[in-house]
C-alpha cells in the first residue's frame, strides 16, 4: 500500500477562519481535496491523520467522504495519547469522534500525555508513510519538526502553503 500522512497547523495559527463564510478557508479546503484526489489517482490508498485540530482533522474528514465512493482506501488515525480530545470544544470533539468511528485503524502512540507524545506521534506517521502532505507556512513548531523529519527520512513532502494557497513539493536543501 502507498501511504500518505497529513500534518499541519492548528486553526489559530492560520491566516483565515475555519468558517463556511471565509473564502480563503473554503479555497484552502478545495485545494486540499484536489491534492488528496490527485494522490488517489497516483495510487496512494492509505491515509494517516495525526488527528490534531485544524489540517489533520480537515484532511481526515475529506478522506472519510472519499471512502464512501472508494471503500477500499484506508484511514489510520494516529492519536498522540488517550484522551487527546477531552479538553476540546464540543464541535471539535464530535468531529474527532466521527472520524474515529469511520477509521480503519486507531493507533495511540502514547498511553497518556507527556512532553514528547506529539513528537512521538509525528515520527510514527512519517515512518509508516511514503509521502507527507502538510499545511505549512515555514514557521517553527510541530509541523516544521515533522516536515524536517520527513525530509531527513527522504519522504515525498507536498506543501500547501496556507498564506499563498500554493502547492509544491519540498526538497531537502
mmCIF file of N, CA and C in Angstrom, residues 38-120:
data_model
loop_
_atom_site.group_PDB
_atom_site.id
_atom_site.type_symbol
_atom_site.label_atom_id
_atom_site.label_comp_id
_atom_site.label_asym_id
_atom_site.label_seq_id
_atom_site.Cartn_x
_atom_site.Cartn_y
_atom_site.Cartn_z
ATOM 1 N N UNK A 38 -5.679 13.771 -6.236
ATOM 2 C CA UNK A 38 -4.536 13.511 -7.135
ATOM 3 C C UNK A 38 -3.682 12.364 -6.595
ATOM 4 N N UNK A 39 -3.498 12.318 -5.296
ATOM 5 C CA UNK A 39 -2.736 11.222 -4.696
ATOM 6 C C UNK A 39 -3.454 9.885 -4.902
ATOM 7 N N UNK A 40 -4.767 9.888 -4.817
ATOM 8 C CA UNK A 40 -5.544 8.677 -5.119
ATOM 9 C C UNK A 40 -5.280 8.221 -6.551
ATOM 10 N N UNK A 41 -5.297 9.170 -7.485
ATOM 11 C CA UNK A 41 -5.033 8.858 -8.886
ATOM 12 C C UNK A 41 -3.636 8.256 -9.072
ATOM 13 N N UNK A 42 -2.701 8.677 -8.235
ATOM 14 C CA UNK A 42 -1.320 8.184 -8.318
ATOM 15 C C UNK A 42 -1.109 6.868 -7.570
ATOM 16 N N UNK A 43 -2.193 6.319 -7.013
ATOM 17 C CA UNK A 43 -2.117 5.008 -6.394
ATOM 18 C C UNK A 43 -1.954 4.987 -4.886
ATOM 19 N N UNK A 44 -2.001 6.144 -4.256
ATOM 20 C CA UNK A 44 -1.960 6.165 -2.788
ATOM 21 C C UNK A 44 -3.329 5.730 -2.286
ATOM 22 N N UNK A 45 -3.339 4.782 -1.354
ATOM 23 C CA UNK A 45 -4.623 4.230 -0.922
ATOM 24 C C UNK A 45 -4.748 4.083 0.595
ATOM 25 N N UNK A 46 -3.744 4.551 1.319
ATOM 26 C CA UNK A 46 -3.834 4.559 2.785
ATOM 27 C C UNK A 46 -3.429 5.947 3.256
ATOM 28 N N UNK A 47 -4.241 6.511 4.145
ATOM 29 C CA UNK A 47 -4.040 7.869 4.621
ATOM 30 C C UNK A 47 -3.955 7.863 6.143
ATOM 31 N N UNK A 48 -3.030 8.668 6.666
ATOM 32 C CA UNK A 48 -2.781 8.709 8.103
ATOM 33 C C UNK A 48 -2.970 10.138 8.594
ATOM 34 N N UNK A 49 -3.853 10.306 9.557
ATOM 35 C CA UNK A 49 -4.075 11.614 10.167
ATOM 36 C C UNK A 49 -3.552 11.615 11.593
ATOM 37 N N UNK A 50 -2.853 12.685 11.956
ATOM 38 C CA UNK A 50 -2.394 12.854 13.335
ATOM 39 C C UNK A 50 -3.503 13.296 14.273
ATOM 40 N N UNK A 51 -4.692 13.568 13.743
ATOM 41 C CA UNK A 51 -5.913 13.849 14.496
ATOM 42 C C UNK A 51 -5.856 15.105 15.362
ATOM 43 N N UNK A 52 -5.008 16.056 14.987
ATOM 44 C CA UNK A 52 -4.980 17.343 15.682
ATOM 45 C C UNK A 52 -6.044 18.270 15.086
ATOM 46 N N UNK A 53 -6.438 19.267 15.875
ATOM 47 C CA UNK A 53 -7.380 20.265 15.364
ATOM 48 C C UNK A 53 -6.756 20.958 14.155
ATOM 49 N N UNK A 54 -7.593 21.357 13.216
ATOM 50 C CA UNK A 54 -7.097 22.036 12.019
ATOM 51 C C UNK A 54 -6.883 21.057 10.881
ATOM 52 N N UNK A 55 -5.759 21.212 10.205
ATOM 53 C CA UNK A 55 -5.494 20.469 8.968
ATOM 54 C C UNK A 55 -5.646 18.960 9.109
ATOM 55 N N UNK A 56 -5.146 18.390 10.191
ATOM 56 C CA UNK A 56 -5.236 16.927 10.361
ATOM 57 C C UNK A 56 -6.692 16.472 10.318
ATOM 58 N N UNK A 57 -7.547 17.179 11.040
ATOM 59 C CA UNK A 57 -8.977 16.848 11.078
ATOM 60 C C UNK A 57 -9.612 17.104 9.709
ATOM 61 N N UNK A 58 -9.297 18.236 9.083
ATOM 62 C CA UNK A 58 -9.886 18.552 7.772
ATOM 63 C C UNK A 58 -9.545 17.474 6.752
ATOM 64 N N UNK A 59 -8.280 17.067 6.707
ATOM 65 C CA UNK A 59 -7.855 16.052 5.745
ATOM 66 C C UNK A 59 -8.549 14.717 6.040
ATOM 67 N N UNK A 60 -8.644 14.361 7.306
ATOM 68 C CA UNK A 60 -9.313 13.111 7.673
ATOM 69 C C UNK A 60 -10.794 13.154 7.284
ATOM 70 N N UNK A 61 -11.436 14.299 7.455
ATOM 71 C CA UNK A 61 -12.835 14.431 7.043
ATOM 72 C C UNK A 61 -12.981 14.215 5.541
ATOM 73 N N UNK A 62 -12.048 14.760 4.761
ATOM 74 C CA UNK A 62 -12.095 14.559 3.310
ATOM 75 C C UNK A 62 -11.907 13.084 2.960
ATOM 76 N N UNK A 63 -10.987 12.425 3.624
ATOM 77 C CA UNK A 63 -10.766 11.000 3.365
ATOM 78 C C UNK A 63 -12.030 10.207 3.714
ATOM 79 N N UNK A 64 -12.676 10.551 4.807
ATOM 80 C CA UNK A 64 -13.932 9.863 5.172
ATOM 81 C C UNK A 64 -14.980 10.030 4.081
ATOM 82 N N UNK A 65 -15.085 11.218 3.501
ATOM 83 C CA UNK A 65 -16.041 11.445 2.411
ATOM 84 C C UNK A 65 -15.672 10.603 1.196
ATOM 85 N N UNK A 66 -14.397 10.575 0.855
ATOM 86 C CA UNK A 66 -13.924 9.826 -0.312
ATOM 87 C C UNK A 66 -14.127 8.325 -0.112
ATOM 88 N N UNK A 67 -13.978 7.856 1.126
ATOM 89 C CA UNK A 67 -14.154 6.426 1.434
ATOM 90 C C UNK A 67 -15.567 5.941 1.074
ATOM 91 N N UNK A 68 -16.536 6.827 1.063
ATOM 92 C CA UNK A 68 -17.897 6.426 0.716
ATOM 93 C C UNK A 68 -17.966 5.986 -0.745
ATOM 94 N N UNK A 69 -17.156 6.615 -1.604
ATOM 95 C CA UNK A 69 -17.109 6.253 -3.020
ATOM 96 C C UNK A 69 -16.048 5.182 -3.302
ATOM 97 N N UNK A 70 -14.973 5.209 -2.518
ATOM 98 C CA UNK A 70 -13.858 4.270 -2.697
ATOM 99 C C UNK A 70 -13.593 3.557 -1.368
ATOM 100 N N UNK A 71 -14.440 2.584 -1.011
ATOM 101 C CA UNK A 71 -14.314 1.951 0.310
ATOM 102 C C UNK A 71 -13.013 1.167 0.506
ATOM 103 N N UNK A 72 -12.271 0.935 -0.573
ATOM 104 C CA UNK A 72 -11.024 0.183 -0.445
ATOM 105 C C UNK A 72 -9.884 1.024 0.138
ATOM 106 N N UNK A 73 -10.029 2.337 0.167
ATOM 107 C CA UNK A 73 -8.965 3.142 0.771
ATOM 108 C C UNK A 73 -9.062 3.041 2.291
ATOM 109 N N UNK A 74 -7.937 3.272 2.947
ATOM 110 C CA UNK A 74 -7.887 3.139 4.399
ATOM 111 C C UNK A 74 -7.546 4.464 5.061
ATOM 112 N N UNK A 75 -8.090 4.637 6.245
ATOM 113 C CA UNK A 75 -7.761 5.787 7.083
ATOM 114 C C UNK A 75 -7.244 5.275 8.420
ATOM 115 N N UNK A 76 -6.041 5.696 8.750
ATOM 116 C CA UNK A 76 -5.454 5.393 10.057
ATOM 117 C C UNK A 76 -5.455 6.681 10.871
ATOM 118 N N UNK A 77 -5.975 6.614 12.075
ATOM 119 C CA UNK A 77 -5.948 7.745 12.994
ATOM 120 C C UNK A 77 -4.820 7.508 13.993
ATOM 121 N N UNK A 78 -3.802 8.342 13.923
ATOM 122 C CA UNK A 78 -2.657 8.246 14.833
ATOM 123 C C UNK A 78 -2.851 9.293 15.921
ATOM 124 N N UNK A 79 -3.292 8.839 17.072
ATOM 125 C CA UNK A 79 -3.661 9.720 18.177
ATOM 126 C C UNK A 79 -2.476 9.801 19.140
ATOM 127 N N UNK A 80 -2.053 11.010 19.530
ATOM 128 C CA UNK A 80 -0.845 11.139 20.353
ATOM 129 C C UNK A 80 -0.963 10.563 21.761
ATOM 130 N N UNK A 81 -2.169 10.555 22.315
ATOM 131 C CA UNK A 81 -2.366 9.961 23.648
ATOM 132 C C UNK A 81 -3.863 9.770 23.880
ATOM 133 N N UNK A 82 -4.201 8.839 24.735
ATOM 134 C CA UNK A 82 -5.601 8.591 25.060
ATOM 135 C C UNK A 82 -6.182 9.813 25.763
ATOM 136 N N UNK A 83 -7.343 10.263 25.287
ATOM 137 C CA UNK A 83 -7.988 11.438 25.866
ATOM 138 C C UNK A 83 -7.577 12.744 25.209
ATOM 139 N N UNK A 84 -6.881 12.684 24.095
ATOM 140 C CA UNK A 84 -6.403 13.882 23.389
ATOM 141 C C UNK A 84 -7.506 14.940 23.235
ATOM 142 N N UNK A 85 -8.695 14.510 22.870
ATOM 143 C CA UNK A 85 -9.787 15.416 22.517
ATOM 144 C C UNK A 85 -10.580 15.925 23.723
ATOM 145 N N UNK A 86 -10.294 15.453 24.910
ATOM 146 C CA UNK A 86 -11.123 15.748 26.080
ATOM 147 C C UNK A 86 -11.248 17.238 26.412
ATOM 148 N N UNK A 87 -10.233 18.027 26.167
ATOM 149 C CA UNK A 87 -10.287 19.448 26.503
ATOM 150 C C UNK A 87 -10.769 20.324 25.340
ATOM 151 N N UNK A 88 -11.097 19.718 24.238
ATOM 152 C CA UNK A 88 -11.552 20.466 23.070
ATOM 153 C C UNK A 88 -13.002 20.904 23.226
ATOM 154 N N UNK A 89 -13.374 21.907 22.447
ATOM 155 C CA UNK A 89 -14.779 22.331 22.402
ATOM 156 C C UNK A 89 -15.616 21.208 21.799
ATOM 157 N N UNK A 90 -16.893 21.193 22.145
ATOM 158 C CA UNK A 90 -17.782 20.101 21.742
ATOM 159 C C UNK A 90 -17.803 19.859 20.243
ATOM 160 N N UNK A 91 -17.797 20.916 19.430
ATOM 161 C CA UNK A 91 -17.863 20.743 17.976
ATOM 162 C C UNK A 91 -16.677 19.912 17.481
ATOM 163 N N UNK A 92 -15.475 20.247 17.954
ATOM 164 C CA UNK A 92 -14.295 19.501 17.523
ATOM 165 C C UNK A 92 -14.289 18.083 18.102
ATOM 166 N N UNK A 93 -14.793 17.912 19.305
ATOM 167 C CA UNK A 93 -14.895 16.565 19.881
ATOM 168 C C UNK A 93 -15.777 15.684 19.001
ATOM 169 N N UNK A 94 -16.914 16.232 18.570
ATOM 170 C CA UNK A 94 -17.841 15.475 17.727
ATOM 171 C C UNK A 94 -17.190 15.121 16.394
ATOM 172 N N UNK A 95 -16.480 16.068 15.818
ATOM 173 C CA UNK A 95 -15.799 15.814 14.545
ATOM 174 C C UNK A 95 -14.743 14.727 14.723
ATOM 175 N N UNK A 96 -13.976 14.816 15.808
ATOM 176 C CA UNK A 96 -12.939 13.833 16.112
ATOM 177 C C UNK A 96 -13.567 12.441 16.239
ATOM 178 N N UNK A 97 -14.652 12.353 17.024
ATOM 179 C CA UNK A 97 -15.321 11.067 17.253
ATOM 180 C C UNK A 97 -15.905 10.509 15.963
ATOM 181 N N UNK A 98 -16.439 11.369 15.106
ATOM 182 C CA UNK A 98 -16.997 10.944 13.829
ATOM 183 C C UNK A 98 -15.907 10.325 12.943
ATOM 184 N N UNK A 99 -14.755 10.960 12.904
ATOM 185 C CA UNK A 99 -13.637 10.430 12.115
ATOM 186 C C UNK A 99 -13.172 9.096 12.685
ATOM 187 N N UNK A 100 -12.985 9.055 13.997
ATOM 188 C CA UNK A 100 -12.547 7.818 14.651
ATOM 189 C C UNK A 100 -13.493 6.665 14.311
ATOM 190 N N UNK A 101 -14.794 6.947 14.312
ATOM 191 C CA UNK A 101 -15.788 5.890 14.052
ATOM 192 C C UNK A 101 -15.722 5.379 12.616
ATOM 193 N N UNK A 102 -15.168 6.174 11.697
ATOM 194 C CA UNK A 102 -15.080 5.767 10.298
ATOM 195 C C UNK A 102 -13.685 5.273 9.910
ATOM 196 N N UNK A 103 -12.771 5.317 10.841
ATOM 197 C CA UNK A 103 -11.394 4.934 10.522
ATOM 198 C C UNK A 103 -11.243 3.420 10.455
ATOM 199 N N UNK A 104 -10.202 2.979 9.789
ATOM 200 C CA UNK A 104 -9.905 1.560 9.677
ATOM 201 C C UNK A 104 -8.994 1.080 10.803
ATOM 202 N N UNK A 105 -8.249 2.016 11.367
ATOM 203 C CA UNK A 105 -7.334 1.663 12.448
ATOM 204 C C UNK A 105 -7.093 2.900 13.310
ATOM 205 N N UNK A 106 -7.025 2.693 14.615
ATOM 206 C CA UNK A 106 -6.694 3.757 15.559
ATOM 207 C C UNK A 106 -5.428 3.328 16.279
ATOM 208 N N UNK A 107 -4.420 4.188 16.223
ATOM 209 C CA UNK A 107 -3.153 3.898 16.894
ATOM 210 C C UNK A 107 -2.910 4.999 17.917
ATOM 211 N N UNK A 108 -2.823 4.630 19.173
ATOM 212 C CA UNK A 108 -2.444 5.570 20.227
ATOM 213 C C UNK A 108 -0.933 5.435 20.399
ATOM 214 N N UNK A 109 -0.200 6.484 20.093
ATOM 215 C CA UNK A 109 1.260 6.376 20.159
ATOM 216 C C UNK A 109 1.794 6.543 21.578
ATOM 217 N N UNK A 110 0.959 7.020 22.495
ATOM 218 C CA UNK A 110 1.294 7.094 23.926
ATOM 219 C C UNK A 110 0.031 6.831 24.724
ATOM 220 N N UNK A 111 0.184 6.245 25.897
ATOM 221 C CA UNK A 111 -0.981 5.972 26.754
ATOM 222 C C UNK A 111 -1.507 7.224 27.421
ATOM 223 N N UNK A 112 -0.608 8.148 27.736
ATOM 224 C CA UNK A 112 -1.017 9.378 28.422
ATOM 225 C C UNK A 112 -0.198 10.541 27.879
ATOM 226 N N UNK A 113 -0.638 11.745 28.221
ATOM 227 C CA UNK A 113 0.088 12.939 27.775
ATOM 228 C C UNK A 113 1.482 12.976 28.396
ATOM 229 N N UNK A 114 2.455 13.276 27.569
ATOM 230 C CA UNK A 114 3.821 13.558 28.022
ATOM 231 C C UNK A 114 4.342 14.704 27.164
ATOM 232 N N UNK A 115 5.450 15.305 27.567
ATOM 233 C CA UNK A 115 6.027 16.397 26.781
ATOM 234 C C UNK A 115 6.413 15.953 25.373
ATOM 235 N N UNK A 116 6.705 14.676 25.222
ATOM 236 C CA UNK A 116 7.183 14.186 23.925
ATOM 237 C C UNK A 116 6.135 13.427 23.111
ATOM 238 N N UNK A 117 4.902 13.343 23.585
ATOM 239 C CA UNK A 117 3.924 12.493 22.903
ATOM 240 C C UNK A 117 3.584 12.976 21.495
ATOM 241 N N UNK A 118 3.590 14.281 21.264
ATOM 242 C CA UNK A 118 3.273 14.783 19.924
ATOM 243 C C UNK A 118 4.412 14.480 18.951
ATOM 244 N N UNK A 119 5.660 14.640 19.398
ATOM 245 C CA UNK A 119 6.802 14.296 18.545
ATOM 246 C C UNK A 119 6.802 12.803 18.234
ATOM 247 N N UNK A 120 6.455 11.991 19.215
ATOM 248 C CA UNK A 120 6.389 10.545 19.004
ATOM 249 C C UNK A 120 5.341 10.221 17.937
#
